[in-house]
Amino acid sequence: MNMHRNTPDPIAAYCLRGHESVAGWLQPGATSLIWSLIEVQKHERISGDIAEIGVWHGKLFILLSLSLAGSEKATAIDLFNMPGYPNFIAAFQRNVAQFEIPPEKVMTHQMRSEQIPLGQASSFLGEHVRFISLDGEHRRVSIMHDLRLAKEVLSDFGVVVVDDIFSAWAPSVTEGIIDFLRQDAGDLVPFALAASDGPLTTGCAKIFLCKESAKSFYTDYLRRLNGGNIKLMTDF
């Protein structure tokens, strides 16, 4: 079943209804903010690959992949195996195909992200990444490793989104994010937070990072796109 045939904007169709057919966790506030950032990148012709560590059945990966243009690629990294959910890679692949993401544009690695050595992130994630989502293993050391990988490959106007900050279910994620920002962030800075706006079972808050030189670019755009419906860290 094709969810966006004859729809002029497949990203809009997916954000408004299409994502409901894909298992996973993505709350309305986070969806709106990610959609806005995709539109900013499109408007400003910011090119580059996209990637996600921890894709589950592809709910967010598909949204990011719908923004691919030209020679851009999308990379998915996941074990595709969890207690009670063995070998769900086929479900992920069916969902990606359902929304007509060209298969030649999708690189899938069935592995732990911690198997990627620091210094070799570009071999797995691409050399010039404009949007990367981190939602893999939820241990402190794991999220710190994933953030270091993202830092290696992020383009000048790239965005990193990290799931489950302030989650009552995974406090070690928050610990890892804070420790990374204190110790290893370099020129990466937080610029927005999508607060949890639904039941815990539908997802948790997400934090957005970019290079410090791009922070005002994104915050200014987000204010223009969302008006009074958004509060940024510089507002307080």
PDB file of N, CA and C in Angstrom, residues 4 9-12 14-15 34-35 37-43 45-51 60-74 99-102 105 130-132:
ATOM      1  N   HIS A   4       1.661   7.685  -0.119  1.00  0.00           N
ATOM      2  CA  HIS A   4       1.770   9.060  -0.591  1.00  0.00           C
ATOM      3  C   HIS A   4       1.635   9.207  -2.097  1.00  0.00           C
ATOM      4  N   ASP A   9       3.483  16.458  -1.613  1.00  0.00           N
ATOM      5  CA  ASP A   9       4.554  16.518  -0.636  1.00  0.00           C
ATOM      6  C   ASP A   9       4.525  15.260   0.222  1.00  0.00           C
ATOM      7  N   PRO A  10       5.345  14.255  -0.102  1.00  0.00           N
ATOM      8  CA  PRO A  10       5.329  13.008   0.668  1.00  0.00           C
ATOM      9  C   PRO A  10       5.749  13.191   2.115  1.00  0.00           C
ATOM     10  N   ILE A  11       6.594  14.194   2.398  1.00  0.00           N
ATOM     11  CA  ILE A  11       6.992  14.441   3.786  1.00  0.00           C
ATOM     12  C   ILE A  11       5.793  14.912   4.598  1.00  0.00           C
ATOM     13  N   ALA A  12       5.010  15.817   4.037  1.00  0.00           N
ATOM     14  CA  ALA A  12       3.808  16.288   4.731  1.00  0.00           C
ATOM     15  C   ALA A  12       2.833  15.143   4.948  1.00  0.00           C
ATOM     16  N   TYR A  14       3.464  12.015   5.216  1.00  0.00           N
ATOM     17  CA  TYR A  14       3.983  11.093   6.227  1.00  0.00           C
ATOM     18  C   TYR A  14       3.829  11.679   7.627  1.00  0.00           C
ATOM     19  N   CYS A  15       4.160  12.954   7.781  1.00  0.00           N
ATOM     20  CA  CYS A  15       4.069  13.585   9.101  1.00  0.00           C
ATOM     21  C   CYS A  15       2.628  13.666   9.601  1.00  0.00           C
ATOM     22  N   ILE A  34      11.264  18.229  13.678  1.00  0.00           N
ATOM     23  CA  ILE A  34      12.098  17.586  12.658  1.00  0.00           C
ATOM     24  C   ILE A  34      11.642  17.985  11.264  1.00  0.00           C
ATOM     25  N   TRP A  35      10.351  18.035  11.051  1.00  0.00           N
ATOM     26  CA  TRP A  35       9.785  18.478   9.765  1.00  0.00           C
ATOM     27  C   TRP A  35      10.266  19.896   9.443  1.00  0.00           C
ATOM     28  N   LEU A  37      12.978  21.387  10.518  1.00  0.00           N
ATOM     29  CA  LEU A  37      14.406  21.382  10.215  1.00  0.00           C
ATOM     30  C   LEU A  37      14.683  20.830   8.822  1.00  0.00           C
ATOM     31  N   ILE A  38      13.930  19.821   8.415  1.00  0.00           N
ATOM     32  CA  ILE A  38      14.055  19.296   7.053  1.00  0.00           C
ATOM     33  C   ILE A  38      13.719  20.381   6.032  1.00  0.00           C
ATOM     34  N   GLU A  39      12.665  21.148   6.300  1.00  0.00           N
ATOM     35  CA  GLU A  39      12.267  22.224   5.378  1.00  0.00           C
ATOM     36  C   GLU A  39      13.321  23.314   5.323  1.00  0.00           C
ATOM     37  N   VAL A  40      13.949  23.617   6.451  1.00  0.00           N
ATOM     38  CA  VAL A  40      15.034  24.600   6.473  1.00  0.00           C
ATOM     39  C   VAL A  40      16.180  24.123   5.584  1.00  0.00           C
ATOM     40  N   GLN A  41      16.579  22.873   5.766  1.00  0.00           N
ATOM     41  CA  GLN A  41      17.686  22.345   4.969  1.00  0.00           C
ATOM     42  C   GLN A  41      17.346  22.337   3.478  1.00  0.00           C
ATOM     43  N   LYS A  42      16.105  21.985   3.167  1.00  0.00           N
ATOM     44  CA  LYS A  42      15.688  21.971   1.768  1.00  0.00           C
ATOM     45  C   LYS A  42      15.715  23.388   1.180  1.00  0.00           C
ATOM     46  N   HIS A  43      15.172  24.345   1.920  1.00  0.00           N
ATOM     47  CA  HIS A  43      15.099  25.730   1.444  1.00  0.00           C
ATOM     48  C   HIS A  43      16.484  26.318   1.215  1.00  0.00           C
ATOM     49  N   ARG A  45      19.183  24.598   0.594  1.00  0.00           N
ATOM     50  CA  ARG A  45      19.987  23.681  -0.225  1.00  0.00           C
ATOM     51  C   ARG A  45      21.160  23.092   0.561  1.00  0.00           C
ATOM     52  N   ILE A  46      20.883  22.719   1.791  1.00  0.00           N
ATOM     53  CA  ILE A  46      21.878  22.052   2.626  1.00  0.00           C
ATOM     54  C   ILE A  46      21.841  20.572   2.281  1.00  0.00           C
ATOM     55  N   SER A  47      22.896  20.089   1.662  1.00  0.00           N
ATOM     56  CA  SER A  47      22.916  18.703   1.195  1.00  0.00           C
ATOM     57  C   SER A  47      23.771  17.841   2.103  1.00  0.00           C
ATOM     58  N   GLY A  48      23.601  16.546   1.978  1.00  0.00           N
ATOM     59  CA  GLY A  48      24.380  15.592   2.763  1.00  0.00           C
ATOM     60  C   GLY A  48      23.574  14.337   3.030  1.00  0.00           C
ATOM     61  N   ASP A  49      24.231  13.343   3.561  1.00  0.00           N
ATOM     62  CA  ASP A  49      23.572  12.080   3.863  1.00  0.00           C
ATOM     63  C   ASP A  49      22.782  12.189   5.158  1.00  0.00           C
ATOM     64  N   ILE A  50      21.927  11.186   5.400  1.00  0.00           N
ATOM     65  CA  ILE A  50      21.231  11.082   6.678  1.00  0.00           C
ATOM     66  C   ILE A  50      21.545   9.706   7.261  1.00  0.00           C
ATOM     67  N   ALA A  51      21.398   9.593   8.581  1.00  0.00           N
ATOM     68  CA  ALA A  51      21.711   8.329   9.236  1.00  0.00           C
ATOM     69  C   ALA A  51      20.908   8.209  10.524  1.00  0.00           C
ATOM     70  N   LEU A  60      11.096   7.009  12.328  1.00  0.00           N
ATOM     71  CA  LEU A  60      11.813   8.263  12.089  1.00  0.00           C
ATOM     72  C   LEU A  60      12.737   8.154  10.879  1.00  0.00           C
ATOM     73  N   PHE A  61      13.331   6.994  10.686  1.00  0.00           N
ATOM     74  CA  PHE A  61      14.226   6.802   9.540  1.00  0.00           C
ATOM     75  C   PHE A  61      13.521   7.112   8.228  1.00  0.00           C
ATOM     76  N   ILE A  62      12.282   6.699   8.100  1.00  0.00           N
ATOM     77  CA  ILE A  62      11.525   6.960   6.867  1.00  0.00           C
ATOM     78  C   ILE A  62      11.306   8.456   6.680  1.00  0.00           C
ATOM     79  N   LEU A  63      10.948   9.157   7.746  1.00  0.00           N
ATOM     80  CA  LEU A  63      10.758  10.604   7.639  1.00  0.00           C
ATOM     81  C   LEU A  63      12.028  11.276   7.129  1.00  0.00           C
ATOM     82  N   LEU A  64      13.162  10.935   7.709  1.00  0.00           N
ATOM     83  CA  LEU A  64      14.420  11.533   7.263  1.00  0.00           C
ATOM     84  C   LEU A  64      14.737  11.131   5.820  1.00  0.00           C
ATOM     85  N   SER A  65      14.476   9.879   5.488  1.00  0.00           N
ATOM     86  CA  SER A  65      14.805   9.379   4.143  1.00  0.00           C
ATOM     87  C   SER A  65      13.948  10.011   3.060  1.00  0.00           C
ATOM     88  N   LEU A  66      12.737  10.418   3.397  1.00  0.00           N
ATOM     89  CA  LEU A  66      11.883  11.081   2.412  1.00  0.00           C
ATOM     90  C   LEU A  66      12.453  12.426   1.967  1.00  0.00           C
ATOM     91  N   SER A  67      13.431  12.936   2.706  1.00  0.00           N
ATOM     92  CA  SER A  67      14.047  14.208   2.327  1.00  0.00           C
ATOM     93  C   SER A  67      15.264  14.028   1.424  1.00  0.00           C
ATOM     94  N   LEU A  68      15.629  12.776   1.113  1.00  0.00           N
ATOM     95  CA  LEU A  68      16.812  12.540   0.286  1.00  0.00           C
ATOM     96  C   LEU A  68      16.643  13.151  -1.108  1.00  0.00           C
ATOM     97  N   ALA A  69      17.731  13.697  -1.607  1.00  0.00           N
ATOM     98  CA  ALA A  69      17.724  14.286  -2.956  1.00  0.00           C
ATOM     99  C   ALA A  69      19.064  13.987  -3.621  1.00  0.00           C
ATOM    100  N   GLY A  70      19.049  13.987  -4.931  1.00  0.00           N
ATOM    101  CA  GLY A  70      20.293  13.789  -5.673  1.00  0.00           C
ATOM    102  C   GLY A  70      20.979  12.488  -5.306  1.00  0.00           C
ATOM    103  N   SER A  71      22.260  12.588  -4.969  1.00  0.00           N
ATOM    104  CA  SER A  71      23.067  11.404  -4.659  1.00  0.00           C
ATOM    105  C   SER A  71      23.115  11.096  -3.160  1.00  0.00           C
ATOM    106  N   GLU A  72      22.312  11.765  -2.363  1.00  0.00           N
ATOM    107  CA  GLU A  72      22.322  11.539  -0.918  1.00  0.00           C
ATOM    108  C   GLU A  72      21.912  10.106  -0.569  1.00  0.00           C
ATOM    109  N   LYS A  73      22.484   9.587   0.516  1.00  0.00           N
ATOM    110  CA  LYS A  73      22.205   8.233   0.981  1.00  0.00           C
ATOM    111  C   LYS A  73      21.659   8.270   2.408  1.00  0.00           C
ATOM    112  N   ALA A  74      21.015   7.167   2.785  1.00  0.00           N
ATOM    113  CA  ALA A  74      20.499   7.006   4.150  1.00  0.00           C
ATOM    114  C   ALA A  74      21.081   5.732   4.743  1.00  0.00           C
ATOM    115  N   PHE A  99       6.998   3.159   1.587  1.00  0.00           N
ATOM    116  CA  PHE A  99       7.026   4.597   1.305  1.00  0.00           C
ATOM    117  C   PHE A  99       7.969   4.944   0.155  1.00  0.00           C
ATOM    118  N   GLU A 100       8.312   3.924  -0.625  1.00  0.00           N
ATOM    119  CA  GLU A 100       9.047   4.092  -1.879  1.00  0.00           C
ATOM    120  C   GLU A 100      10.378   4.825  -1.718  1.00  0.00           C
ATOM    121  N   ILE A 101      11.083   4.526  -0.627  1.00  0.00           N
ATOM    122  CA  ILE A 101      12.452   5.001  -0.511  1.00  0.00           C
ATOM    123  C   ILE A 101      13.288   4.130  -1.450  1.00  0.00           C
ATOM    124  N   PRO A 102      13.984   4.697  -2.432  1.00  0.00           N
ATOM    125  CA  PRO A 102      14.741   3.875  -3.380  1.00  0.00           C
ATOM    126  C   PRO A 102      15.738   2.962  -2.666  1.00  0.00           C
ATOM    127  N   LYS A 105      19.405   3.738  -2.283  1.00  0.00           N
ATOM    128  CA  LYS A 105      19.797   4.855  -1.430  1.00  0.00           C
ATOM    129  C   LYS A 105      19.928   4.470   0.044  1.00  0.00           C
ATOM    130  N   ARG A 130      24.054  15.427   7.088  1.00  0.00           N
ATOM    131  CA  ARG A 130      23.291  16.637   7.437  1.00  0.00           C
ATOM    132  C   ARG A 130      22.235  16.393   8.510  1.00  0.00           C
ATOM    133  N   PHE A 131      21.876  15.118   8.741  1.00  0.00           N
ATOM    134  CA  PHE A 131      20.889  14.817   9.784  1.00  0.00           C
ATOM    135  C   PHE A 131      21.159  13.404  10.289  1.00  0.00           C
ATOM    136  N   ILE A 132      21.371  13.277  11.606  1.00  0.00           N
ATOM    137  CA  ILE A 132      21.598  11.966  12.190  1.00  0.00           C
ATOM    138  C   ILE A 132      20.800  11.834  13.484  1.00  0.00           C
TER     139      ILE A 132
END
